[in-house]
């Protein structure tokens, strides 16, 4: 019975954690998640943070994520130029970026971020890593679910005293 309850609890925890991740990853919500790979936004957003980006919603002063040269960059929007391009700057940089960003390349504005979660995201992108993590969780669950069975100690004077035998 304990093992059944443990399995149900494990499945509920996994569902609670994985459902929002799946909704963001599949695009079912108007949000996307990206890993910040450089320190250009430090100390505001540290490297290996995961940023949550609201699609097509941003304003001057907000941190935005945009496409550039086949990659994604997360910098602060500092100005909208007369030609409708955007000027951006990393918080750790002393000057604005030497390029402008076309509005079509903007993914959206950063609404939240989780420091250091990017390490786990990058790790889980490797199929072998995901398999090893699942095996670790199942092993720990199995070891934790093994029950200790009380066994009557024949040498005890009182009938209420029992020894514990570990299998």
Coordinates of C-alpha atoms in Angstrom, one line a residue:
X1 CA 0.0 0.0 0.0
X2 CA 2.9 2.4 0.8
X3 CA 4.5 1.7 -2.5
X4 CA 1.2 2.5 -4.3
X5 CA 0.8 5.8 -2.4
X6 CA 4.5 6.6 -3.2
X7 CA 3.9 6.0 -6.9
X8 CA 0.8 8.2 -7.0
X9 CA 2.7 11.0 -5.2
X10 CA 5.6 10.7 -7.6
X11 CA 3.3 10.8 -10.6
X12 CA 1.5 13.8 -9.2
X13 CA 4.7 15.7 -8.5
X14 CA 6.0 14.9 -12.0
X15 CA 2.7 16.0 -13.6
X16 CA 2.8 19.3 -11.6
X17 CA 6.3 20.0 -12.7
X18 CA 6.1 18.8 -16.3
X19 CA 2.7 20.2 -17.3
X20 CA 3.8 23.9 -17.3
X21 CA 7.1 23.0 -18.9
X22 CA 5.2 21.1 -21.7
X23 CA 2.7 23.9 -22.2
X24 CA 5.5 26.5 -22.7
X25 CA 7.7 24.2 -24.8
X26 CA 4.9 23.2 -27.2
X27 CA 3.7 26.8 -27.7
X28 CA 0.3 26.2 -26.2
X29 CA 0.8 29.3 -24.1
X30 CA 1.9 32.7 -25.5
X31 CA 5.2 32.2 -23.7
X32 CA 8.6 30.8 -24.6
X33 CA 11.6 29.8 -22.5
X34 CA 15.2 30.4 -23.4
X35 CA 18.5 29.9 -21.7
X36 CA 20.8 32.9 -21.4
X37 CA 24.2 31.8 -22.3
X38 CA 26.4 34.9 -21.7
X39 CA 27.0 37.4 -19.0
X40 CA 25.9 40.4 -21.0
X41 CA 22.8 40.9 -18.8
X42 CA 24.7 40.5 -15.5
X43 CA 23.9 41.3 -12.7
X44 CA 20.2 41.5 -13.7
X45 CA 20.1 38.1 -15.4
X46 CA 23.0 35.7 -14.8
X47 CA 24.3 33.3 -17.4
X48 CA 22.5 29.9 -17.3
X49 CA 19.3 31.5 -16.3
X50 CA 16.1 30.5 -18.1
X51 CA 14.0 33.5 -19.3
X52 CA 10.3 33.3 -19.8
X53 CA 9.3 35.5 -22.8
X54 CA 5.8 36.8 -23.6
X55 CA 5.4 36.6 -27.4
X56 CA 5.3 40.0 -29.1
X57 CA 4.8 42.0 -25.9
X58 CA 7.5 44.5 -25.0
X59 CA 8.2 48.2 -24.3
X60 CA 11.2 50.5 -24.0
X61 CA 13.1 49.7 -20.8
X62 CA 12.1 46.1 -20.7
X63 CA 14.5 43.2 -21.3
X64 CA 13.6 41.5 -24.7
X65 CA 14.7 38.4 -26.5
X66 CA 15.3 38.6 -30.3
X67 CA 16.8 36.6 -33.1
X68 CA 20.2 37.6 -34.5
X69 CA 22.5 35.7 -36.8
X70 CA 20.7 32.4 -36.3
X71 CA 20.8 32.7 -32.5
X72 CA 18.8 34.3 -29.7
X73 CA 20.0 37.3 -27.7
X74 CA 18.5 38.7 -24.5
X75 CA 19.2 42.4 -24.0
X76 CA 17.4 45.5 -22.7
X77 CA 15.4 47.6 -25.2
X78 CA 16.7 51.2 -24.9
X79 CA 15.0 52.9 -27.9
X80 CA 12.7 52.6 -30.8
X81 CA 14.4 54.3 -33.8
X82 CA 12.8 56.5 -36.5
X83 CA 13.2 53.7 -39.0
X84 CA 11.2 51.3 -36.6
X85 CA 14.3 49.3 -35.7
X86 CA 15.2 48.8 -32.0
X87 CA 18.3 49.8 -30.1
X88 CA 19.4 47.3 -27.4
X89 CA 22.1 47.1 -24.8
X90 CA 23.2 44.4 -22.4
X91 CA 23.1 45.5 -18.7
X92 CA 26.8 44.5 -18.3
X93 CA 27.8 46.5 -21.4
X94 CA 28.9 50.2 -21.3
X95 CA 27.6 51.1 -24.7
X96 CA 24.5 50.2 -26.8
X97 CA 24.8 47.3 -29.2
X98 CA 26.6 48.1 -32.5
X99 CA 23.5 46.9 -34.5
X100 CA 19.8 47.6 -34.6
X101 CA 17.1 45.0 -34.3
X102 CA 14.2 44.8 -36.8
X103 CA 10.9 44.5 -35.0
X104 CA 10.2 41.3 -37.0
X105 CA 13.2 39.7 -35.2
X106 CA 11.8 40.4 -31.7
X107 CA 10.5 37.3 -30.0
X108 CA 9.0 39.2 -27.1
X109 CA 9.6 40.7 -23.7
X110 CA 11.1 38.9 -20.7
X111 CA 8.4 38.5 -18.0
X112 CA 10.4 36.3 -15.6
X113 CA 13.6 34.4 -15.2
X114 CA 14.9 31.5 -13.1
X115 CA 18.6 31.7 -12.2
X116 CA 20.8 28.6 -12.9
X117 CA 17.9 26.5 -14.3
X118 CA 19.6 26.6 -17.7
X119 CA 22.2 24.1 -16.5
X120 CA 19.5 21.6 -16.0
X121 CA 17.8 22.5 -19.3
X122 CA 21.0 22.1 -21.3
X123 CA 21.8 18.8 -19.4
X124 CA 18.3 17.4 -20.2
X125 CA 18.7 18.2 -23.9
X126 CA 21.0 15.2 -24.1
X127 CA 18.9 12.0 -24.4
X128 CA 21.4 10.0 -22.4
X129 CA 21.3 12.6 -19.6
X130 CA 17.5 12.4 -19.5
X131 CA 17.6 8.6 -19.3
X132 CA 20.2 8.7 -16.5
X133 CA 18.1 11.2 -14.5
X134 CA 15.0 9.0 -14.8
X135 CA 17.0 6.0 -13.7
X136 CA 18.3 7.9 -10.7
X137 CA 14.8 9.0 -9.6
X138 CA 13.4 5.5 -10.0
X139 CA 16.4 4.0 -8.0
X140 CA 16.0 6.5 -5.2
X141 CA 12.2 5.9 -5.2
X142 CA 12.7 2.2 -5.1
X143 CA 15.2 2.3 -2.2
X144 CA 13.0 4.7 -0.3
X145 CA 9.9 2.6 -0.8
X146 CA 11.4 -0.6 0.6
X147 CA 9.7 -1.3 3.9
X148 CA 11.3 -2.3 7.2
X149 CA 9.3 -5.2 8.6
X150 CA 9.1 -5.6 12.4
X151 CA 10.1 -9.1 13.6
X152 CA 9.5 -10.4 17.0
X153 CA 12.7 -10.7 19.1
X154 CA 12.7 -14.1 20.7
X155 CA 15.2 -12.9 23.4
X156 CA 13.1 -10.0 24.6
X157 CA 11.4 -10.3 28.0
X158 CA 8.4 -8.2 27.2
X159 CA 6.0 -9.3 24.4
X160 CA 5.7 -5.7 23.3
X161 CA 9.4 -5.4 22.3
X162 CA 10.3 -6.2 18.7
X163 CA 13.5 -6.0 16.7
X164 CA 13.6 -4.6 13.2
X165 CA 15.0 -6.8 10.5
X166 CA 16.2 -5.0 7.3
X167 CA 15.8 -7.0 4.2

